[in-house]
């Protein structure tokens, strides 16, 4: 018989809640908290509830870990560096032209059929 049930039976016989709780080794506050939480549940359902709560907590931790991993991967995939000459309008840099770039040397600009495409850095500024 569960403790909650034992206290309820003893209270039905006319005993006082503080005395019964003391005999069972639980605080009166614990009894009332359990009564609020598990009131009319049978022990099997209470065990199922506890099991589901543990599983839910574990799944929440997994989701948080996954979200953190995704954030780390997004940060790692973002290009970093200074804005290129084409993005800032600075044509004074004298770096050698490389195939596929606009000549700024940063490698952040790619020549396409419609012109120069600039990638964006993690602050949202064009590189």
mmCIF file of C-alpha atoms in Angstrom:
data_model
loop_
_atom_site.group_PDB
_atom_site.id
_atom_site.type_symbol
_atom_site.label_atom_id
_atom_site.label_comp_id
_atom_site.label_asym_id
_atom_site.label_seq_id
_atom_site.Cartn_x
_atom_site.Cartn_y
_atom_site.Cartn_z
ATOM 1 C CA UNK A 1 0.000 0.000 0.000
ATOM 2 C CA UNK A 2 1.382 3.416 -0.910
ATOM 3 C CA UNK A 3 2.175 5.972 1.771
ATOM 4 C CA UNK A 4 -0.480 8.319 0.474
ATOM 5 C CA UNK A 5 -3.052 5.559 0.772
ATOM 6 C CA UNK A 6 -1.841 4.641 4.278
ATOM 7 C CA UNK A 7 -2.276 8.230 5.459
ATOM 8 C CA UNK A 8 -5.752 8.422 3.921
ATOM 9 C CA UNK A 9 -6.801 5.174 5.640
ATOM 10 C CA UNK A 10 -5.466 6.385 8.994
ATOM 11 C CA UNK A 11 -7.237 9.729 8.573
ATOM 12 C CA UNK A 12 -10.432 7.802 7.826
ATOM 13 C CA UNK A 13 -10.052 6.038 11.191
ATOM 14 C CA UNK A 14 -9.903 9.415 12.925
ATOM 15 C CA UNK A 15 -6.171 9.828 13.440
ATOM 16 C CA UNK A 16 -4.522 13.225 12.927
ATOM 17 C CA UNK A 17 -2.409 13.901 9.821
ATOM 18 C CA UNK A 18 0.719 15.104 11.715
ATOM 19 C CA UNK A 19 0.800 11.910 13.825
ATOM 20 C CA UNK A 20 0.353 9.580 10.837
ATOM 21 C CA UNK A 21 2.993 11.417 8.807
ATOM 22 C CA UNK A 22 5.438 11.209 11.704
ATOM 23 C CA UNK A 23 4.856 7.432 11.980
ATOM 24 C CA UNK A 24 5.558 7.011 8.266
ATOM 25 C CA UNK A 25 8.643 9.236 8.365
ATOM 26 C CA UNK A 26 7.386 11.932 6.006
ATOM 27 C CA UNK A 27 6.605 15.569 6.632
ATOM 28 C CA UNK A 28 3.054 16.806 6.670
ATOM 29 C CA UNK A 29 3.925 19.145 3.795
ATOM 30 C CA UNK A 30 5.088 16.166 1.718
ATOM 31 C CA UNK A 31 1.783 14.388 2.336
ATOM 32 C CA UNK A 32 -0.250 17.383 1.186
ATOM 33 C CA UNK A 33 1.983 17.900 -1.853
ATOM 34 C CA UNK A 34 1.555 14.228 -2.840
ATOM 35 C CA UNK A 35 -2.158 14.449 -2.231
ATOM 36 C CA UNK A 36 -2.402 17.460 -4.549
ATOM 37 C CA UNK A 37 -0.282 15.802 -7.230
ATOM 38 C CA UNK A 38 -1.513 12.189 -7.069
ATOM 39 C CA UNK A 39 -4.923 12.697 -5.369
ATOM 40 C CA UNK A 40 -7.199 10.178 -7.067
ATOM 41 C CA UNK A 41 -4.599 8.163 -8.968
ATOM 42 C CA UNK A 42 -3.988 4.518 -8.409
ATOM 43 C CA UNK A 43 -0.339 3.521 -7.792
ATOM 44 C CA UNK A 44 0.129 2.165 -11.322
ATOM 45 C CA UNK A 45 -0.872 5.474 -12.888
ATOM 46 C CA UNK A 46 1.340 7.392 -10.466
ATOM 47 C CA UNK A 47 4.326 5.239 -11.514
ATOM 48 C CA UNK A 48 3.490 5.842 -15.181
ATOM 49 C CA UNK A 49 3.331 9.594 -14.545
ATOM 50 C CA UNK A 50 6.724 9.578 -12.832
ATOM 51 C CA UNK A 51 8.224 7.532 -15.663
ATOM 52 C CA UNK A 52 6.822 9.911 -18.282
ATOM 53 C CA UNK A 53 8.149 12.915 -16.369
ATOM 54 C CA UNK A 54 11.646 11.382 -16.244
ATOM 55 C CA UNK A 55 11.491 10.572 -19.970
ATOM 56 C CA UNK A 56 10.270 14.092 -20.766
ATOM 57 C CA UNK A 57 13.131 15.645 -18.785
ATOM 58 C CA UNK A 58 15.627 13.451 -20.653
ATOM 59 C CA UNK A 59 14.154 14.423 -24.022
ATOM 60 C CA UNK A 60 14.288 18.111 -23.097
ATOM 61 C CA UNK A 61 17.992 17.751 -22.284
ATOM 62 C CA UNK A 62 18.553 16.062 -25.664
ATOM 63 C CA UNK A 63 16.754 18.894 -27.480
ATOM 64 C CA UNK A 64 18.844 21.508 -25.672
ATOM 65 C CA UNK A 65 22.056 19.632 -26.498
ATOM 66 C CA UNK A 66 21.000 19.303 -30.153
ATOM 67 C CA UNK A 67 20.133 22.997 -30.387
ATOM 68 C CA UNK A 68 23.513 23.890 -28.894
ATOM 69 C CA UNK A 69 25.294 21.604 -31.374
ATOM 70 C CA UNK A 70 23.386 23.223 -34.249
ATOM 71 C CA UNK A 71 24.304 26.696 -33.040
ATOM 72 C CA UNK A 72 27.973 25.730 -32.770
ATOM 73 C CA UNK A 73 27.927 24.294 -36.293
ATOM 74 C CA UNK A 74 26.256 27.436 -37.680
ATOM 75 C CA UNK A 75 28.892 29.613 -36.000
ATOM 76 C CA UNK A 76 31.695 27.438 -37.358
ATOM 77 C CA UNK A 77 30.261 27.530 -40.895
ATOM 78 C CA UNK A 78 30.066 31.316 -41.047
ATOM 79 C CA UNK A 79 32.901 33.012 -42.875
ATOM 80 C CA UNK A 80 34.908 35.454 -40.824
ATOM 81 C CA UNK A 81 37.232 38.224 -41.838
ATOM 82 C CA UNK A 82 37.303 41.794 -42.977
ATOM 83 C CA UNK A 83 35.109 43.266 -45.721
ATOM 84 C CA UNK A 84 36.623 42.871 -49.166
ATOM 85 C CA UNK A 85 37.671 45.774 -51.351
ATOM 86 C CA UNK A 86 34.709 45.378 -53.681
ATOM 87 C CA UNK A 87 32.238 45.446 -50.776
ATOM 88 C CA UNK A 88 33.718 48.584 -49.209
ATOM 89 C CA UNK A 89 34.454 50.339 -52.495
ATOM 90 C CA UNK A 90 38.156 50.426 -51.669
ATOM 91 C CA UNK A 91 40.060 49.780 -54.880
ATOM 92 C CA UNK A 92 43.440 50.838 -53.491
ATOM 93 C CA UNK A 93 44.443 47.394 -52.326
ATOM 94 C CA UNK A 94 47.111 45.953 -54.488
ATOM 95 C CA UNK A 95 46.678 42.235 -54.123
ATOM 96 C CA UNK A 96 47.156 39.815 -56.985
ATOM 97 C CA UNK A 97 44.053 38.662 -58.766
ATOM 98 C CA UNK A 98 43.036 35.098 -58.151
ATOM 99 C CA UNK A 99 40.734 33.094 -60.357
ATOM 100 C CA UNK A 100 37.152 33.313 -59.147
ATOM 101 C CA UNK A 101 37.626 36.400 -56.965
ATOM 102 C CA UNK A 102 37.175 40.107 -57.542
ATOM 103 C CA UNK A 103 40.826 40.802 -56.892
ATOM 104 C CA UNK A 104 40.531 41.888 -53.256
ATOM 105 C CA UNK A 105 42.347 38.765 -52.146
ATOM 106 C CA UNK A 106 39.971 37.935 -49.325
ATOM 107 C CA UNK A 107 38.375 35.028 -51.131
ATOM 108 C CA UNK A 108 34.989 36.161 -49.858
ATOM 109 C CA UNK A 109 33.814 37.409 -53.234
ATOM 110 C CA UNK A 110 32.883 35.138 -56.095
ATOM 111 C CA UNK A 111 32.551 36.179 -59.708
ATOM 112 C CA UNK A 112 29.287 35.037 -61.214
ATOM 113 C CA UNK A 113 27.589 35.582 -64.571
ATOM 114 C CA UNK A 114 25.748 38.647 -63.236
ATOM 115 C CA UNK A 115 28.685 40.259 -61.453
ATOM 116 C CA UNK A 116 30.433 39.845 -58.137
ATOM 117 C CA UNK A 117 28.600 38.011 -55.383
ATOM 118 C CA UNK A 118 29.582 38.853 -51.834
ATOM 119 C CA UNK A 119 29.046 36.459 -48.972
ATOM 120 C CA UNK A 120 27.830 37.812 -45.655
ATOM 121 C CA UNK A 121 29.682 37.565 -42.370
ATOM 122 C CA UNK A 122 28.010 36.576 -39.096
ATOM 123 C CA UNK A 123 27.107 40.183 -38.247
ATOM 124 C CA UNK A 124 25.096 40.433 -41.452
ATOM 125 C CA UNK A 125 27.585 42.742 -43.167
ATOM 126 C CA UNK A 126 28.744 41.842 -46.598
ATOM 127 C CA UNK A 127 32.251 40.515 -46.723
#
